[in-house]
XYZ file of N, CA and C in Angstrom:
816
model
N 59.732 41.483 -1.551
C 58.541 40.691 -1.244
C 57.444 41.614 -0.741
N 56.197 41.326 -1.123
C 55.066 42.138 -0.692
C 54.867 42.029 0.807
N 54.299 43.092 1.399
C 54.050 43.109 2.826
C 52.707 42.499 3.159
N 51.920 43.212 3.931
C 50.621 42.718 4.364
C 49.665 42.560 3.186
N 48.923 41.463 3.183
C 47.844 41.323 2.231
C 46.661 42.166 2.712
N 45.655 42.308 1.875
C 44.467 43.065 2.271
C 43.816 42.455 3.505
N 43.772 41.122 3.546
C 43.160 40.435 4.676
C 43.989 40.610 5.943
N 45.323 40.475 5.829
C 46.191 40.642 6.992
C 46.137 42.070 7.530
N 46.053 43.030 6.621
C 45.969 44.432 7.039
C 44.719 44.657 7.888
N 43.607 44.088 7.458
C 42.367 44.220 8.221
C 42.490 43.540 9.582
N 43.037 42.329 9.594
C 43.132 41.571 10.841
C 44.068 42.248 11.843
N 45.215 42.745 11.358
C 46.141 43.389 12.290
C 45.540 44.681 12.845
N 44.895 45.441 11.988
C 44.270 46.679 12.457
C 43.169 46.381 13.463
N 42.405 45.329 13.245
C 41.273 45.012 14.106
C 41.692 44.315 15.392
N 42.568 43.305 15.272
C 42.906 42.467 16.418
C 44.231 42.829 17.089
N 45.197 43.395 16.336
C 46.501 43.718 16.912
C 47.527 42.617 16.745
N 47.190 41.551 16.012
C 48.147 40.478 15.758
C 47.754 39.741 14.481
N 48.718 39.048 13.898
C 48.480 38.127 12.788
C 49.425 36.943 12.958
N 49.127 35.852 12.279
C 49.992 34.669 12.283
C 50.448 34.402 10.856
N 51.756 34.356 10.652
C 52.323 33.994 9.349
C 52.723 32.529 9.401
N 52.273 31.754 8.431
C 52.520 30.318 8.423
C 53.796 29.984 7.651
N 54.537 29.009 8.183
C 55.666 28.392 7.464
C 56.721 29.399 7.012
N 57.137 30.280 7.908
C 58.181 31.240 7.556
C 59.573 30.756 7.976
N 59.624 29.712 8.810
C 60.891 29.105 9.242
C 60.880 27.648 8.785
N 61.969 27.202 8.176
C 62.012 25.844 7.629
C 62.208 24.801 8.732
N 61.906 23.548 8.417
C 62.111 22.458 9.377
C 63.588 22.350 9.759
N 64.473 22.533 8.782
C 65.907 22.471 9.068
C 66.314 23.576 10.040
N 65.789 24.781 9.827
C 66.110 25.877 10.725
C 65.579 25.622 12.132
N 64.378 25.036 12.238
C 63.821 24.718 13.554
C 64.733 23.741 14.287
N 65.208 22.717 13.595
C 66.097 21.742 14.231
C 67.414 22.389 14.639
N 67.923 23.290 13.821
C 69.168 23.991 14.172
C 68.960 24.872 15.396
N 67.817 25.540 15.464
C 67.518 26.382 16.619
C 67.433 25.544 17.884
N 66.779 24.390 17.819
C 66.660 23.518 18.983
C 68.030 23.028 19.448
N 68.872 22.652 18.506
C 70.159 22.049 18.864
C 71.192 23.066 19.338
N 70.995 24.337 19.022
C 71.991 25.354 19.396
C 71.496 26.298 20.487
N 70.255 26.110 20.943
C 69.728 26.953 22.029
C 70.543 26.683 23.296
N 71.109 27.719 23.879
C 72.017 27.555 25.012
C 71.367 27.834 26.356
N 70.577 28.900 26.438
C 70.037 29.310 27.731
C 68.891 30.292 27.513
N 68.014 30.412 28.496
C 66.971 31.433 28.386
C 67.581 32.821 28.509
N 66.948 33.800 27.921
C 67.409 35.186 28.046
C 66.204 36.078 28.298
N 66.441 37.140 29.001
C 65.395 38.108 29.317
C 66.051 39.466 29.504
N 65.418 40.530 29.004
C 66.041 41.852 29.062
C 66.134 42.403 30.476
N 65.335 41.851 31.407
C 65.352 42.377 32.766
C 66.638 42.003 33.504
N 67.254 40.884 33.117
C 68.533 40.461 33.693
C 69.402 39.993 32.538
N 69.864 40.931 31.707
C 70.509 40.552 30.441
C 71.839 39.841 30.633
N 72.105 38.906 29.718
C 73.416 38.291 29.681
C 74.344 39.199 28.883
N 75.631 38.947 28.947
C 76.581 39.760 28.192
C 76.282 39.629 26.703
N 76.387 40.753 25.993
C 76.007 40.778 24.587
C 76.730 39.706 23.769
N 78.017 39.498 24.034
C 78.772 38.538 23.227
C 78.330 37.095 23.466
N 77.513 36.874 24.504
C 76.998 35.538 24.787
C 75.525 35.406 24.392
N 74.972 36.427 23.765
C 73.561 36.449 23.427
C 73.201 35.574 22.249
N 71.907 35.355 22.039
C 71.430 34.433 20.993
C 71.938 34.739 19.594
N 72.142 35.998 19.259
C 72.567 36.332 17.903
C 73.998 35.900 17.616
N 74.702 35.431 18.661
C 76.054 34.883 18.478
C 76.058 33.359 18.552
N 74.907 32.715 18.651
C 74.845 31.263 18.796
C 74.952 30.522 17.474
N 74.849 31.235 16.377
C 74.952 30.587 15.078
C 74.199 31.356 14.019
N 74.480 31.066 12.723
C 73.846 31.799 11.625
C 72.327 31.754 11.648
N 71.752 30.639 12.085
C 70.303 30.518 12.051
C 69.629 31.541 12.961
N 70.282 31.892 14.056
C 69.718 32.890 14.969
C 69.730 34.274 14.349
N 70.748 34.549 13.544
C 70.806 35.834 12.850
C 69.862 35.855 11.647
N 69.627 34.679 11.059
C 68.711 34.602 9.912
C 67.297 35.015 10.304
N 66.903 34.761 11.552
C 65.557 35.138 11.997
C 65.366 36.649 12.040
N 66.444 37.407 12.017
C 66.336 38.866 12.006
C 65.703 39.375 10.721
N 65.929 38.648 9.628
C 65.552 39.203 8.322
C 64.935 38.139 7.422
N 63.969 37.396 7.956
C 63.211 36.480 7.114
C 62.391 37.308 6.129
N 62.487 37.054 4.833
C 61.860 37.930 3.834
C 60.392 38.228 4.079
N 59.591 37.196 4.345
C 58.154 37.410 4.529
C 57.880 38.230 5.780
N 58.607 37.938 6.850
C 58.413 38.671 8.105
C 58.875 40.112 7.963
N 60.047 40.302 7.357
C 60.602 41.649 7.211
C 59.677 42.544 6.391
N 59.072 41.995 5.342
C 58.156 42.789 4.521
C 56.938 43.234 5.321
N 56.439 42.356 6.189
C 55.300 42.705 7.029
C 55.699 43.751 8.066
N 56.877 43.600 8.656
C 57.337 44.574 9.647
C 57.530 45.955 9.029
N 57.962 46.005 7.766
C 58.075 47.299 7.095
C 56.710 47.982 7.028
N 55.673 47.202 6.775
C 54.325 47.768 6.727
C 53.847 48.209 8.102
N 54.212 47.443 9.141
C 53.659 47.676 10.471
C 54.407 48.756 11.236
N 55.755 48.740 11.181
C 56.526 49.689 11.998
C 57.580 50.463 11.217
N 57.721 50.206 9.933
C 58.760 50.882 9.169
C 58.507 52.371 9.009
N 59.573 53.101 8.666
C 59.478 54.534 8.386
C 59.107 54.678 6.912
N 57.832 54.910 6.654
C 57.331 54.895 5.282
C 57.930 56.020 4.441
N 58.152 57.182 5.040
C 58.725 58.305 4.299
C 60.166 58.013 3.898
N 60.943 57.459 4.820
C 62.338 57.129 4.523
C 62.412 56.056 3.445
N 61.536 55.055 3.538
C 61.550 53.974 2.555
C 61.250 54.512 1.156
N 60.244 55.377 1.055
C 59.896 55.930 -0.258
C 61.015 56.807 -0.795
N 61.657 57.569 0.087
C 62.757 58.432 -0.342
C 63.924 57.608 -0.871
N 64.237 56.500 -0.197
C 65.334 55.644 -0.645
C 64.999 55.031 -2.009
N 63.737 54.658 -2.190
C 63.334 54.078 -3.472
C 63.497 55.084 -4.598
N 63.086 56.340 -4.378
C 63.198 57.365 -5.409
C 64.651 57.668 -5.755
N 65.532 57.558 -4.749
C 66.944 57.863 -4.956
C 67.722 56.657 -5.468
N 67.041 55.507 -5.581
C 67.699 54.316 -6.076
C 68.673 53.698 -5.092
N 68.488 53.967 -3.807
C 69.383 53.418 -2.789
C 68.917 52.030 -2.363
N 69.827 51.217 -1.819
C 69.460 49.860 -1.390
C 68.307 49.880 -0.387
N 67.479 48.844 -0.443
C 66.295 48.769 0.417
C 66.667 48.217 1.789
N 67.268 49.063 2.609
C 67.610 48.656 3.970
C 66.370 48.738 4.855
N 66.289 47.924 5.894
C 65.147 47.999 6.811
C 65.053 49.377 7.456
N 63.840 49.866 7.640
C 63.648 51.152 8.316
C 63.074 50.939 9.711
N 63.392 49.794 10.310
C 63.083 49.490 11.706
C 64.316 48.794 12.276
N 64.317 48.432 13.550
C 65.509 47.843 14.163
C 65.119 46.741 15.139
N 66.067 45.845 15.401
C 65.862 44.837 16.436
C 66.107 45.492 17.790
N 65.148 45.364 18.678
C 65.238 45.991 19.991
C 65.895 45.051 20.996
N 65.380 43.844 21.113
C 65.985 42.829 21.963
C 65.419 41.471 21.618
N 66.054 40.427 22.149
C 65.643 39.049 21.892
C 65.437 38.344 23.221
N 64.274 37.757 23.409
C 63.984 36.968 24.605
C 63.821 35.504 24.215
N 64.434 34.612 24.999
C 64.293 33.176 24.803
C 63.633 32.612 26.051
N 62.444 32.032 25.907
C 61.705 31.492 27.043
C 61.691 29.965 26.978
N 62.157 29.340 28.044
C 62.159 27.873 28.130
C 61.547 27.394 29.443
N 60.962 28.298 30.204
C 60.503 27.963 31.559
C 59.098 27.375 31.607
N 58.387 27.393 30.489
C 57.003 26.923 30.494
C 56.965 25.409 30.280
N 56.589 24.694 31.339
C 56.486 23.239 31.306
C 55.143 22.814 31.887
N 54.858 21.513 31.841
C 53.593 20.998 32.353
C 53.385 21.451 33.798
N 52.223 22.013 34.070
C 51.929 22.522 35.400
C 52.110 24.019 35.529
N 52.643 24.667 34.481
C 52.786 26.131 34.511
C 51.397 26.751 34.671
N 51.247 27.601 35.655
C 49.923 28.103 36.025
C 49.472 29.312 35.215
N 50.377 29.844 34.418
C 50.011 31.029 33.647
C 50.676 32.271 34.196
N 50.914 33.232 33.338
C 51.561 34.479 33.730
C 50.512 35.589 33.790
N 50.973 36.793 34.019
C 50.042 37.920 34.108
C 49.836 38.548 32.735
N 48.658 39.087 32.529
C 48.396 39.863 31.325
C 49.110 41.197 31.441
N 49.743 41.626 30.358
C 50.498 42.879 30.383
C 50.463 43.497 28.989
N 51.181 44.587 28.821
C 51.196 45.309 27.548
C 50.338 46.548 27.635
N 50.231 47.220 26.511
C 49.453 48.448 26.479
C 50.341 49.653 26.253
N 49.726 50.755 25.885
C 50.497 51.949 25.535
C 50.661 52.911 26.699
N 50.082 52.605 27.843
C 50.183 53.506 28.989
C 51.389 53.135 29.855
N 52.097 54.101 30.325
C 53.166 53.867 31.288
C 54.435 53.266 30.728
N 54.647 53.333 29.417
C 55.867 52.763 28.843
C 56.774 53.832 28.244
N 56.476 55.086 28.493
C 57.320 56.147 27.965
C 57.226 56.308 26.463
N 56.175 55.786 25.866
C 55.995 55.930 24.420
C 56.581 54.811 23.598
N 57.156 53.781 24.231
C 57.781 52.697 23.479
C 56.761 51.764 22.852
N 55.565 51.681 23.437
C 54.535 50.768 22.955
C 53.303 51.570 22.545
N 53.025 51.555 21.262
C 51.849 52.262 20.752
C 51.419 51.601 19.452
N 50.213 51.905 19.014
C 49.714 51.363 17.765
C 48.666 52.299 17.204
N 48.853 52.710 15.946
C 47.884 53.595 15.323
C 47.884 53.375 13.812
N 46.885 53.925 13.168
C 46.747 53.832 11.719
C 46.300 55.191 11.222
N 47.001 55.726 10.213
C 46.674 57.074 9.734
C 47.005 57.190 8.256
N 46.058 57.687 7.489
C 46.273 58.023 6.082
C 46.837 56.843 5.290
N 46.353 55.647 5.623
C 46.752 54.470 4.868
C 47.982 53.751 5.372
N 48.537 54.197 6.499
C 49.762 53.583 7.004
C 49.626 53.217 8.475
N 50.300 52.106 8.855
C 50.410 51.720 10.257
C 51.586 52.444 10.895
N 51.431 52.759 12.171
C 52.515 53.321 12.986
C 52.498 52.580 14.314
N 53.556 51.799 14.564
C 53.625 51.001 15.779
C 54.954 51.174 16.478
N 54.922 51.043 17.788
C 56.136 51.015 18.582
C 56.670 49.589 18.624
N 56.970 49.108 19.815
C 57.544 47.774 19.974
C 56.600 46.707 19.431
N 57.142 45.841 18.558
C 56.378 44.764 17.942
C 57.133 43.460 18.152
N 56.435 42.430 18.593
C 57.054 41.127 18.848
C 56.779 40.163 17.703
N 57.812 39.385 17.372
C 57.669 38.254 16.464
C 57.998 37.014 17.276
N 56.999 36.161 17.471
C 57.136 34.983 18.327
C 57.264 33.740 17.466
N 58.360 32.980 17.693
C 58.581 31.716 16.996
C 58.503 30.579 18.015
N 57.625 29.626 17.772
C 57.519 28.459 18.645
C 58.416 27.340 18.125
N 59.152 26.680 19.040
C 59.969 25.536 18.664
C 59.231 24.217 18.869
N 58.098 24.268 19.583
C 57.274 23.080 19.798
C 55.818 23.446 19.553
N 55.046 22.464 19.152
C 53.642 22.648 18.826
C 52.862 23.088 20.058
N 52.096 24.164 19.955
C 51.286 24.620 21.087
C 49.808 24.228 20.921
N 49.504 23.420 19.919
C 48.109 23.031 19.697
C 47.576 21.989 20.680
N 48.389 21.029 21.210
C 47.821 19.942 21.995
C 47.122 20.364 23.290
N 47.321 21.572 23.766
C 46.669 21.995 24.999
C 46.231 23.445 24.849
N 45.669 23.988 25.876
C 45.145 25.359 25.810
C 46.175 26.410 26.211
N 47.444 26.046 26.191
C 48.480 26.985 26.602
C 49.052 27.775 25.450
N 50.167 28.452 25.728
C 50.813 29.257 24.712
C 50.448 30.720 24.817
N 50.519 31.401 23.693
C 50.272 32.837 23.640
C 48.778 33.129 23.685
N 48.414 34.090 24.523
C 47.037 34.536 24.584
C 46.981 36.048 24.628
N 45.901 36.623 24.157
C 45.772 38.076 24.153
C 44.298 38.462 24.153
N 44.049 39.729 24.388
C 42.703 40.279 24.261
C 42.651 41.032 22.945
N 42.080 40.430 21.896
C 42.072 41.072 20.579
C 41.436 42.460 20.623
N 42.094 43.398 19.953
C 41.574 44.758 19.888
C 41.961 45.636 21.046
N 42.607 45.062 22.067
C 42.942 45.862 23.261
C 44.033 46.884 22.999
N 44.707 46.806 21.839
C 45.701 47.827 21.503
C 45.041 49.179 21.252
N 43.713 49.188 21.133
C 42.973 50.438 20.949
C 42.248 50.865 22.223
N 42.426 50.105 23.289
C 41.686 50.375 24.522
C 42.202 51.622 25.224
N 41.285 52.400 25.794
C 41.627 53.577 26.584
C 41.316 53.379 28.068
N 40.915 52.156 28.420
C 40.543 51.841 29.795
C 41.500 50.788 30.341
N 41.943 50.971 31.564
C 42.892 50.046 32.179
C 42.276 48.654 32.353
N 43.090 47.621 32.174
C 42.649 46.245 32.364
C 42.150 46.047 33.793
N 40.969 45.474 33.973
C 40.482 45.196 35.327
C 41.477 44.334 36.102
N 41.777 44.703 37.323
C 42.777 44.006 38.125
C 42.418 42.529 38.312
N 41.137 42.228 38.396
C 40.706 40.853 38.630
C 41.070 39.938 37.465
N 41.317 40.487 36.291
C 41.652 39.689 35.116
C 43.150 39.566 34.880
N 43.956 40.221 35.673
C 45.379 40.333 35.361
C 46.121 39.004 35.486
N 45.886 38.256 36.564
C 46.629 37.030 36.805
C 45.934 35.843 36.160
N 46.574 35.275 35.145
C 45.972 34.153 34.429
C 45.994 32.874 35.256
N 46.842 32.825 36.276
C 46.871 31.633 37.123
C 45.614 31.519 37.972
N 44.909 32.616 38.160
C 43.648 32.577 38.901
C 42.527 32.044 38.024
N 42.408 32.615 36.846
C 41.383 32.216 35.889
C 41.653 32.928 34.573
N 41.434 32.227 33.463
C 41.601 32.848 32.150
C 40.272 33.477 31.758
N 40.204 34.805 31.670
C 38.934 35.466 31.315
C 38.445 35.046 29.931
N 37.145 35.070 29.748
C 36.562 34.685 28.465
C 37.018 35.592 27.329
N 37.431 36.812 27.648
C 37.840 37.754 26.602
C 39.221 37.452 26.045
N 39.983 36.554 26.692
C 41.326 36.202 26.234
C 41.230 35.142 25.142
N 41.888 35.412 24.030
C 41.913 34.470 22.898
C 43.250 33.746 22.859
N 43.210 32.432 22.778
C 44.421 31.647 22.620
C 44.839 31.684 21.164
N 46.126 31.918 20.904
C 46.642 31.982 19.534
C 47.669 30.866 19.370
N 47.257 29.690 18.918
C 48.181 28.564 18.800
C 49.110 28.715 17.606
N 50.218 27.988 17.661
C 51.181 28.014 16.560
C 51.980 26.725 16.576
N 52.484 26.357 15.416
C 53.359 25.194 15.293
C 54.735 25.689 14.862
N 55.773 24.857 15.040
C 57.104 25.272 14.595
C 57.091 25.676 13.129
N 57.668 26.816 12.850
C 57.680 27.372 11.500
C 56.789 28.581 11.365
N 55.792 28.698 12.264
C 54.898 29.851 12.237
C 55.517 31.037 12.977
N 55.028 32.226 12.678
C 55.428 33.437 13.396
C 54.175 34.195 13.810
N 54.036 34.425 15.114
C 52.960 35.272 15.617
C 53.516 36.688 15.733
N 52.935 37.619 15.002
C 53.387 39.008 15.033
C 52.328 39.836 15.745
N 52.727 40.497 16.829
C 51.752 41.276 17.583
C 52.373 42.564 18.104
N 51.552 43.597 18.189
C 52.000 44.838 18.779
C 52.011 44.700 20.293
N 53.053 45.214 20.937
C 53.135 45.162 22.397
C 52.128 46.101 23.043
N 51.394 46.845 22.224
C 50.315 47.670 22.760
C 49.077 46.837 23.069
N 49.072 45.576 22.632
C 47.950 44.702 22.916
C 48.155 44.066 24.291
N 47.067 43.814 25.012
C 47.147 43.121 26.293
C 47.331 41.635 26.013
N 48.422 41.049 26.550
C 48.775 39.676 26.213
C 49.470 38.990 27.380
N 49.648 37.691 27.263
C 50.328 36.939 28.301
C 50.456 35.477 27.921
N 51.080 34.684 28.823
C 51.281 33.259 28.603
C 50.249 32.469 29.384
N 49.519 31.608 28.678
C 48.436 30.843 29.276
C 48.961 29.620 30.023
N 48.160 29.048 30.917
C 48.565 27.817 31.613
C 48.929 26.712 30.620
N 49.863 25.849 31.031
C 50.404 24.822 30.139
C 50.121 23.439 30.713
N 49.492 22.575 29.914
C 49.109 21.252 30.393
C 49.762 20.117 29.618
N 50.515 20.415 28.595
C 51.135 19.398 27.758
C 52.373 18.820 28.429
N 52.677 17.538 28.134
C 53.899 16.922 28.653
C 55.146 17.543 28.031
N 55.038 17.978 26.787
C 56.177 18.597 26.105
C 56.364 20.026 26.605
N 57.607 20.488 26.756
C 57.835 21.870 27.182
C 57.534 22.854 26.066
N 57.391 24.111 26.429
C 57.223 25.165 25.437
C 58.510 25.977 25.375
N 59.102 26.058 24.221
C 60.267 26.917 23.995
C 59.888 27.947 22.947
N 60.032 29.206 23.306
C 59.571 30.285 22.440
C 60.661 31.328 22.269
N 60.837 31.791 21.032
C 61.804 32.837 20.724
C 61.027 34.104 20.420
N 61.337 35.175 21.138
C 60.699 36.464 20.898
C 61.738 37.425 20.321
N 61.578 37.767 19.063
C 62.405 38.794 18.434
C 61.571 40.069 18.425
N 62.031 41.076 19.164
C 61.218 42.273 19.359
C 61.849 43.455 18.611
N 61.038 44.076 17.777
C 61.507 45.127 16.886
C 60.873 46.467 17.252
N 61.621 47.547 16.982
C 61.162 48.903 17.277
C 61.331 49.790 16.049
N 60.644 50.944 16.026
C 60.979 51.952 15.018
C 62.457 52.304 15.135
N 63.067 52.723 14.048
C 64.524 52.926 14.070
C 64.967 54.003 15.051
N 64.075 54.920 15.418
C 64.493 56.009 16.300
C 64.086 55.845 17.744
N 63.541 54.675 18.128
C 63.101 54.505 19.510
C 63.544 53.150 20.032
N 63.355 52.941 21.337
C 63.787 51.692 21.949
C 62.964 51.387 23.188
N 62.886 50.116 23.526
C 62.373 49.691 24.828
C 63.547 49.288 25.704
N 64.413 48.421 25.159
C 65.573 47.941 25.909
C 66.655 49.012 25.991
N 67.376 49.000 27.102
C 68.515 49.905 27.262
C 69.838 49.248 26.912
N 69.787 47.990 26.453
C 71.003 47.239 26.137
C 71.103 47.114 24.623
N 71.694 48.120 23.968
C 71.724 48.190 22.512
C 72.742 47.214 21.918
N 72.424 46.748 20.706
C 73.387 45.949 19.958
C 74.430 46.873 19.324
N 75.617 46.340 19.103
C 76.684 47.057 18.407
C 76.939 46.344 17.080
N 76.584 46.955 15.946
C 76.767 46.285 14.655
C 78.195 45.826 14.400
N 79.161 46.570 14.908
C 80.552 46.213 14.656
C 80.929 44.855 15.243
N 80.176 44.393 16.243
C 80.453 43.082 16.836
C 79.970 41.933 15.955
N 79.292 42.267 14.841
C 78.740 41.236 13.977
C 79.331 41.250 12.577
N 80.179 42.233 12.272
C 80.762 42.316 10.932
C 81.663 41.126 10.624
N 82.093 40.413 11.649
C 82.999 39.272 11.468
C 82.316 38.078 10.816
N 80.987 38.017 10.881
C 80.269 36.850 10.381
C 79.995 36.977 8.883
N 80.272 35.906 8.139
C 80.079 35.936 6.689
C 78.608 36.086 6.302
N 77.700 35.646 7.171
C 76.278 35.702 6.845
C 75.661 37.062 7.128
N 76.417 37.970 7.726
C 75.882 39.288 8.078
C 76.067 40.247 6.906
N 74.952 40.759 6.395
C 74.994 41.702 5.282
C 74.553 43.087 5.746
N 74.431 44.016 4.800
C 74.082 45.390 5.164
C 72.684 45.492 5.784
N 71.775 44.646 5.386
C 70.433 44.681 5.963
C 70.477 44.319 7.450
N 71.215 43.272 7.774
C 71.304 42.868 9.180
C 72.046 43.918 9.992
N 73.084 44.509 9.427
C 73.795 45.572 10.135
C 72.867 46.750 10.422
N 71.977 47.052 9.474
C 71.022 48.137 9.691
C 70.054 47.789 10.809
N 69.612 46.537 10.860
C 68.701 46.106 11.920
C 69.355 46.179 13.293
N 70.667 45.988 13.341
C 71.396 45.954 14.607
C 71.799 47.335 15.107
N 71.528 48.371 14.337
C 71.915 49.712 14.771
C 71.165 50.123 16.035
N 71.820 50.884 16.900
C 71.108 51.452 18.048
C 70.114 52.494 17.557
N 69.204 52.959 18.402
C 68.197 53.925 17.955
C 68.824 55.227 17.482
N 68.464 55.656 16.276
C 68.934 56.928 15.732
C 68.065 57.277 14.535
N 68.261 58.456 13.995
C 67.432 58.950 12.898
C 67.895 58.463 11.525
N 68.883 57.574 11.508
C 69.409 57.029 10.250
C 69.927 58.138 9.334
N 70.576 59.131 9.942
C 71.141 60.217 9.165
C 72.439 59.763 8.497
N 72.788 60.402 7.395
C 73.977 60.026 6.641
C 75.234 60.324 7.460
N 76.173 59.365 7.458
C 77.448 59.564 8.130
C 77.449 59.173 9.597
N 76.380 58.570 10.083
C 76.319 58.159 11.484
C 77.373 57.085 11.750
N 77.847 56.964 12.986
C 78.926 56.011 13.295
C 78.583 54.558 13.005
N 77.293 54.194 13.067
C 76.929 52.795 12.876
C 76.331 52.520 11.504
N 76.558 53.394 10.550
C 76.052 53.219 9.189
C 76.549 51.882 8.635
N 75.655 51.030 8.084
C 76.089 49.738 7.539
C 77.181 49.845 6.486
N 77.197 50.954 5.730
C 78.171 51.101 4.654
C 79.512 51.638 5.150
N 79.568 51.916 6.448
C 80.814 52.432 7.023
C 81.644 51.250 7.545
N 82.892 51.168 7.183
C 83.744 50.084 7.635
C 83.991 50.183 9.128
N 84.152 49.038 9.759
C 84.450 49.024 11.196
C 85.830 49.586 11.444
N 85.979 50.324 12.522
C 87.295 50.894 12.843
C 88.262 49.784 13.289
């Protein structure tokens, strides 16, 4: 499947995010709602075997949605490795990896808003965004899936478009959204089935929530194959048992490495 369109390429380069419409089916949304067990966050991780990717096939399917995966290849993939594999006639495995998965269910009516965060400073190189010689190069990239409509109120995902290119620190007075939402913050609404894709180098946060319905959001966060933000790596061998797991998903689940031939977590290597 083709990656970014000409229009999407311009928008992502300019703003630092794009919205893909209707990438998750209604059936998948209902399955996600019915099998969601608990919120998760990398700061206080649950045991890997109890994580979202073990809750059912639909959670693993979000790792490799064709339209999303093609865009991620354009945004954070290893372009040299991809071209080399194509010339050698090797299978088109992803050249990026899943870093971690966050499930947020805490946003309900009366939520005052979170702090603006993100940016390429102070993260040890995990969050960056650049464009060179016709290609994007990005660090940690989030794919946000909403399980409930965020249009009825002014809440949901918000960001400062273009801030992924900023060289100046965010003014402290603008950091806490519960105090006031600055005019420079853009609300990015979404309905179930949409995917908001944004670089973590952009300044972003969760806006105040006024709707009676809760907000449940799934964040699938991806990194270049050789880097990481989270210190809690997935083990591909823990997923070989599932019939729906193929070589592409095993490649996405690899810990950070250079994808050299013969590595212990190679998708084509049988589990010990």
